[in-house]
Coordinates of C-alpha atoms and ligand atoms in Angstrom, one line a residue:
M1 CA 19.6 37.4 -34.2
A2 CA 20.7 34.8 -36.7
D3 CA 23.8 36.8 -37.8
K4 CA 24.8 37.5 -34.2
K5 CA 27.6 35.7 -32.5
I6 CA 26.3 33.6 -29.6
I7 CA 28.1 33.9 -26.3
A8 CA 27.2 30.9 -24.0
V9 CA 27.3 32.1 -20.4
I10 CA 27.9 29.7 -17.5
G11 CA 26.5 30.9 -14.1
A12 CA 24.0 33.1 -16.0
T13 CA 21.7 33.4 -13.1
G14 CA 24.6 34.3 -10.7
A15 CA 26.7 37.3 -10.0
Q16 CA 29.3 37.2 -12.8
G17 CA 27.3 35.5 -15.4
S18 CA 24.2 37.6 -15.1
G19 CA 26.3 40.7 -15.4
L20 CA 27.6 39.4 -18.7
V21 CA 24.2 38.4 -20.0
R22 CA 22.9 41.9 -19.2
A23 CA 25.9 43.5 -20.7
I24 CA 25.4 41.5 -24.0
L25 CA 21.7 42.4 -24.1
A26 CA 22.4 46.1 -23.5
D27 CA 25.3 46.3 -26.0
T28 CA 24.4 48.7 -28.7
S29 CA 27.0 47.2 -31.1
G30 CA 24.6 44.2 -31.5
Q31 CA 27.4 41.9 -32.3
F32 CA 26.5 39.2 -29.8
A33 CA 23.5 37.2 -28.6
A34 CA 23.3 35.8 -25.1
R35 CA 22.8 32.1 -24.4
A36 CA 22.2 31.9 -20.6
I37 CA 23.1 28.5 -19.2
T38 CA 21.4 27.3 -16.0
R39 CA 20.6 24.1 -14.3
N40 CA 17.0 25.1 -14.1
P41 CA 15.4 27.0 -17.0
N42 CA 12.2 27.2 -15.1
S43 CA 13.6 29.3 -12.2
D44 CA 12.4 32.8 -11.8
K45 CA 15.8 34.2 -12.5
A46 CA 16.1 32.1 -15.7
K47 CA 12.7 33.2 -16.9
A48 CA 13.6 36.8 -16.2
L49 CA 16.7 36.3 -18.5
A50 CA 14.5 34.8 -21.2
A51 CA 12.1 37.7 -20.9
A52 CA 15.0 40.1 -21.2
G53 CA 16.0 38.5 -24.5
A54 CA 18.4 35.8 -23.7
E55 CA 18.2 32.2 -25.0
V56 CA 18.0 30.0 -22.0
V57 CA 19.7 26.5 -22.2
A58 CA 20.0 23.8 -19.5
A59 CA 23.4 22.4 -18.6
D60 CA 25.4 21.4 -15.5
V61 CA 29.2 22.0 -15.1
D62 CA 29.4 18.5 -13.7
D63 CA 28.0 17.0 -16.9
E64 CA 30.4 17.5 -19.8
A65 CA 27.9 16.2 -22.5
S66 CA 25.3 18.8 -21.4
L67 CA 28.0 21.5 -21.7
T68 CA 29.0 20.3 -25.2
R69 CA 25.3 20.6 -26.3
A70 CA 25.0 24.0 -24.6
F71 CA 28.1 25.3 -26.3
T72 CA 27.3 24.0 -29.8
G73 CA 26.9 26.9 -32.2
A74 CA 28.4 29.4 -29.8
Y75 CA 31.2 31.8 -30.8
G76 CA 32.2 32.4 -27.2
A77 CA 31.8 30.8 -23.8
F78 CA 32.2 32.4 -20.4
C79 CA 33.3 29.8 -17.9
V80 CA 33.1 30.1 -14.1
T81 CA 33.0 27.7 -11.2
F82 CA 31.2 27.9 -7.9
F83 CA 33.6 27.2 -5.0
W84 CA 31.3 28.5 -2.2
D85 CA 28.5 26.0 -3.2
H86 CA 30.8 23.0 -2.3
F87 CA 34.1 24.2 -0.9
S88 CA 36.1 21.8 -3.1
A89 CA 39.1 23.0 -5.2
E90 CA 39.4 19.6 -6.7
K91 CA 35.8 19.9 -8.0
E92 CA 36.6 23.3 -9.5
V93 CA 39.6 21.8 -11.4
A94 CA 37.4 18.9 -12.7
E95 CA 34.7 21.3 -13.7
A96 CA 37.2 23.5 -15.5
G97 CA 38.2 20.3 -17.5
H98 CA 34.5 19.6 -18.3
M99 CA 34.0 23.2 -19.7
A100 CA 37.4 23.3 -21.5
R101 CA 36.8 20.0 -23.3
A102 CA 33.2 20.8 -24.1
A103 CA 34.2 24.2 -25.6
K104 CA 36.8 22.4 -27.7
A105 CA 34.4 19.7 -28.8
A106 CA 31.8 22.4 -29.7
G107 CA 34.4 24.4 -31.7
V108 CA 34.1 27.5 -29.6
T109 CA 36.2 30.4 -31.0
H110 CA 36.9 32.3 -27.7
V111 CA 36.6 31.2 -24.1
V112 CA 36.8 33.6 -21.2
W113 CA 37.8 31.6 -18.1
S114 CA 37.1 33.4 -14.8
T115 CA 40.1 32.5 -12.8
L116 CA 42.3 33.5 -9.9
E117 CA 45.9 32.9 -8.9
D118 CA 47.3 29.5 -7.9
T119 CA 48.9 30.9 -4.7
R120 CA 51.1 27.8 -4.5
T121 CA 53.2 29.5 -7.3
F122 CA 53.9 32.3 -4.8
M123 CA 54.7 30.1 -1.7
K124 CA 55.4 26.4 -1.2
L125 CA 53.0 24.2 0.8
D126 CA 55.6 24.0 3.6
D127 CA 55.8 27.8 3.8
P128 CA 55.1 28.6 7.5
R129 CA 53.4 31.9 6.8
M130 CA 50.0 30.3 6.6
P131 CA 48.5 26.9 7.1
T132 CA 48.1 24.4 4.3
L133 CA 44.4 23.6 3.9
H134 CA 42.6 20.5 2.6
G135 CA 46.0 18.8 2.4
K136 CA 47.3 20.5 -0.7
Y137 CA 46.2 24.1 -0.9
K138 CA 47.1 27.5 0.6
V139 CA 44.0 29.3 -0.7
P140 CA 41.7 26.6 -1.9
H141 CA 39.2 28.8 -3.8
F142 CA 42.1 30.5 -5.6
D143 CA 44.4 27.5 -6.1
G144 CA 41.7 25.3 -7.8
K145 CA 40.9 28.0 -10.3
G146 CA 44.6 28.7 -11.0
E147 CA 45.2 25.0 -11.4
G148 CA 42.1 24.8 -13.7
D149 CA 44.0 27.1 -16.2
Q150 CA 45.9 24.1 -17.4
Q151 CA 42.7 22.3 -18.3
F152 CA 42.0 25.0 -20.9
R153 CA 45.6 24.8 -22.3
D154 CA 45.4 21.0 -22.4
A155 CA 42.1 21.1 -24.3
G156 CA 43.7 23.4 -26.8
V157 CA 40.8 25.8 -26.7
P158 CA 41.4 29.5 -27.4
T159 CA 41.1 31.1 -24.0
T160 CA 41.5 34.4 -22.2
F161 CA 42.4 33.9 -18.6
L162 CA 40.5 36.6 -16.7
L163 CA 41.7 37.2 -13.2
T164 CA 38.7 38.7 -11.3
A165 CA 38.8 40.6 -8.0
F166 CA 37.1 40.9 -4.7
Y167 CA 33.5 42.0 -5.3
W168 CA 32.4 45.2 -3.6
E169 CA 29.1 43.3 -3.2
N170 CA 30.8 41.3 -0.5
F171 CA 29.9 44.2 1.8
I172 CA 26.2 43.5 1.0
S173 CA 25.9 39.7 0.8
F174 CA 29.0 37.9 1.8
G175 CA 29.2 39.1 5.4
S176 CA 32.3 41.3 4.8
G177 CA 30.7 44.7 5.5
P178 CA 30.9 47.0 8.5
K179 CA 29.8 45.6 11.9
P180 CA 28.6 47.6 15.0
A181 CA 31.5 48.4 17.4
G182 CA 29.0 48.7 20.3
D183 CA 29.4 52.5 20.7
G184 CA 27.3 53.7 17.7
T185 CA 30.3 53.4 15.3
F186 CA 31.2 50.5 13.0
V187 CA 34.3 48.5 12.2
L188 CA 35.5 47.0 8.9
T189 CA 37.5 44.0 10.0
L190 CA 40.1 42.7 7.5
P191 CA 43.6 41.2 8.0
M192 CA 45.1 43.4 5.3
G193 CA 47.5 45.7 7.2
Q194 CA 48.0 48.8 5.0
A195 CA 47.8 46.8 1.8
K196 CA 45.6 47.7 -1.1
L197 CA 42.6 45.5 -2.0
P198 CA 41.8 45.4 -5.7
A199 CA 38.0 45.0 -6.0
I200 CA 35.2 45.4 -8.5
G201 CA 31.4 45.6 -8.8
V202 CA 30.0 42.3 -10.1
E203 CA 28.2 44.0 -13.0
D204 CA 31.6 45.4 -14.1
I205 CA 33.0 41.9 -14.3
G206 CA 30.3 41.1 -16.9
K207 CA 31.0 44.3 -18.8
C208 CA 34.7 43.7 -18.8
A209 CA 34.1 40.1 -20.0
L210 CA 32.0 41.4 -22.9
G211 CA 34.9 43.7 -23.7
V212 CA 37.3 40.7 -23.8
F213 CA 35.0 38.9 -26.3
K214 CA 35.4 41.9 -28.5
R215 CA 39.2 41.6 -28.4
P216 CA 40.4 38.4 -30.1
D217 CA 43.9 39.7 -29.6
L218 CA 43.4 38.8 -25.9
I219 CA 43.1 35.1 -26.7
G220 CA 46.0 33.3 -24.9
K221 CA 46.5 36.2 -22.6
R222 CA 46.2 36.3 -18.8
I223 CA 44.6 39.6 -17.8
G224 CA 43.3 41.0 -14.5
I225 CA 40.5 43.5 -13.8
A226 CA 39.5 45.8 -10.9
G227 CA 37.6 49.0 -10.5
G228 CA 39.8 50.3 -7.7
A229 CA 42.4 49.2 -5.1
P230 CA 41.7 51.1 -1.8
T231 CA 43.4 50.3 1.5
G232 CA 41.4 49.3 4.6
D233 CA 41.5 52.9 5.8
E234 CA 40.3 54.2 2.4
M235 CA 37.5 51.6 2.3
A236 CA 36.4 52.5 5.8
A237 CA 36.5 56.2 4.9
G238 CA 34.4 55.6 1.8
L239 CA 31.8 53.6 3.8
S240 CA 31.6 56.4 6.4
K241 CA 30.9 59.0 3.8
A242 CA 28.4 56.9 1.9
L243 CA 26.6 55.5 4.9
G244 CA 26.7 58.7 7.0
V245 CA 28.1 56.8 10.0
T246 CA 31.6 56.3 11.4
V247 CA 33.3 53.2 10.1
K248 CA 36.9 52.5 11.2
Y249 CA 39.2 50.0 9.7
N250 CA 40.0 47.2 12.1
D251 CA 43.2 45.5 11.0
I252 CA 43.6 42.1 12.6
P253 CA 46.2 39.3 12.3
P254 CA 45.3 36.7 9.7
D255 CA 45.4 34.0 12.4
V256 CA 42.5 35.8 14.2
Y257 CA 40.5 36.0 11.0
R258 CA 41.2 32.3 10.3
G259 CA 39.8 31.5 13.8
F260 CA 36.4 33.3 13.2
G261 CA 34.9 29.9 12.8
F262 CA 32.4 30.5 9.9
P263 CA 32.7 28.0 7.0
G264 CA 35.6 29.0 4.9
A265 CA 37.1 31.5 7.4
D266 CA 40.5 29.7 7.1
D267 CA 40.4 29.9 3.3
L268 CA 39.5 33.6 3.4
G269 CA 42.1 34.3 6.2
N270 CA 44.7 32.8 3.9
M271 CA 43.3 34.7 0.9
F272 CA 43.6 38.1 2.6
Q273 CA 47.0 37.3 3.9
F274 CA 48.1 36.2 0.4
K275 CA 46.8 39.6 -1.0
R276 CA 48.6 41.4 1.9
D277 CA 51.9 39.6 1.7
F278 CA 52.2 39.6 -2.1
N279 CA 50.5 42.9 -2.5
D280 CA 52.7 44.5 -5.2
A281 CA 52.3 41.5 -7.5
Y282 CA 48.6 41.1 -6.7
V283 CA 47.8 44.8 -7.3
K284 CA 49.9 44.9 -10.5
S285 CA 48.1 41.9 -12.0
R286 CA 44.8 43.8 -12.1
S287 CA 45.0 46.8 -14.4
L288 CA 42.5 49.6 -13.8
E289 CA 43.5 51.0 -17.2
L290 CA 42.8 47.8 -19.1
S291 CA 39.6 47.3 -17.1
R292 CA 38.4 50.8 -18.2
E293 CA 39.4 50.1 -21.8
L294 CA 37.4 46.9 -21.8
N295 CA 34.5 48.6 -19.9
P296 CA 34.3 52.4 -20.3
E297 CA 31.4 52.3 -17.7
L298 CA 33.7 50.8 -15.0
Q299 CA 32.8 52.0 -11.5
T300 CA 35.3 53.4 -9.1
Y301 CA 34.8 52.4 -5.4
E302 CA 33.1 55.8 -4.8
Q303 CA 30.8 55.4 -7.7
W304 CA 29.9 51.8 -6.6
L305 CA 29.2 53.1 -3.1
A306 CA 27.0 55.9 -4.5
G307 CA 24.8 53.3 -6.2
H308 CA 24.8 50.5 -3.6
A309 CA 25.5 51.9 -0.1
K310 CA 21.8 51.7 0.8
A311 CA 21.9 47.9 0.4
I312 CA 24.8 47.4 2.8
P313 CA 23.4 46.0 6.1
L314 CA 24.6 47.7 9.2
G315 CA 23.7 44.8 11.5
Ligands
NAP1 N1 32.9 36.9 -3.9 C1 34.0 37.4 -4.4 O1 34.5 38.4 -4.0 C2 34.6 36.7 -5.6 C3 35.6 37.3 -6.3 C4 36.2 36.7 -7.4 C5 35.8 35.4 -7.7 N2 34.8 34.8 -7.0 C6 34.4 33.4 -7.4 O2 33.2 33.5 -8.1 C7 32.7 32.2 -8.2 C8 31.2 32.2 -8.2 O3 30.7 33.1 -9.2 P1 29.4 33.9 -9.0 O4 29.6 34.8 -7.7 O5 29.1 34.6 -10.2 O6 28.4 32.8 -8.6 P2 26.9 32.9 -7.9 O7 26.4 34.3 -7.9 O8 27.0 32.1 -6.7 O9 26.0 32.1 -9.0 C9 26.3 30.9 -9.5 C10 25.2 30.5 -10.5 O10 25.8 29.4 -11.1 C11 24.9 28.4 -11.3 N3 25.4 27.1 -10.9 C12 25.7 26.6 -9.7 N4 26.2 25.3 -9.8 C13 26.1 25.0 -11.1 C14 26.4 23.8 -11.8 N5 26.8 22.7 -11.2 N6 26.2 23.8 -13.1 C15 25.8 24.9 -13.8 N7 25.5 26.1 -13.1 C16 25.6 26.1 -11.8 C17 23.7 28.7 -10.4 O11 22.6 28.9 -11.3 P3 21.4 27.9 -11.5 O12 20.9 27.6 -10.2 O13 20.5 28.7 -12.4 O14 21.9 26.7 -12.3 C18 24.0 30.1 -9.8 O15 23.0 31.1 -10.0 C19 33.2 31.4 -7.0 O16 34.0 30.3 -7.5 C20 34.1 32.5 -6.3 O17 35.3 31.9 -5.8 C21 34.2 35.4 -6.0

């Protein structure tokens, strides 16, 4: 243990972070030890990580001093923010700053920052294609992360900027899965036209991140990961096969999606439209080849469905 390089993992009890902690613990190269960072070391999830072999340390991304303590002695730090807990892109930028400065102060050698595009570099705020949200964003939960990139550059901390992708798990737990059409069939409703949607299983994000920590040559680089990039029709066909029901892709205008009324529908409507309208660039920025190089166990959409379809609610 003492000779292993410690990787401090923010969000260790969550989707991306827990995938990385598990990947480190399962890694047969034995180069790394996992330091799981949580606000509450006494939670069941934190205790389970400790029982699995991770060191569990308390810190909060809103408390820079706690992060500096939690990063001290670590070789690497995996940094992620939690937009859907607070819906504030400004908060994500501030938290990126806390993590970046803490990593610098602690002398971390390699940070992996889980980021997304600042969509305002693709279209100006007065672009009429989609509404401006929260006064200064197009896709707040993307833009805050993209803007947060500068915090790592300003802190001068060695960083790999890791563009993640839509989780396949959104079909299970984010309300993005198939819904009954009323005639015994199901619809997968997305405002994506015939565009491709790069996506990935959450455990594969963690495995890819581990691969990045093994690649110091990726410091300073901006890379993107995905396990596949199916169209709406292809996603529906995969769901039909895996679930044994008929699922049809229901392509709707982004305005209709934005009007669904659930919290964040406007942000997600803009997000899907961004992915649709800038599809070539968006797809190209997530390399399936590099993702597989970083993580040889990377699941394709079909492989992910084979392992997870049973958990997709058909309600
Ligand atoms: N859904 C998608 O398709 C998708 C795709 C790409 C990127 N993303 C982005 O992924 C991010 C969320 O990552 P995730 O899905 O891994 O999160 P998650 O599953 O919601 O887990 C977040 C974990 O972070 C911890 N946490 C929350 N607030 C914290 C704070 N103030 N300080 C320290 N830890 C805190 C919590 O652990 P404790 O309670 O133990 O502290 C929680 O278990 C979002 O910003 C989202 O935009 C999502």
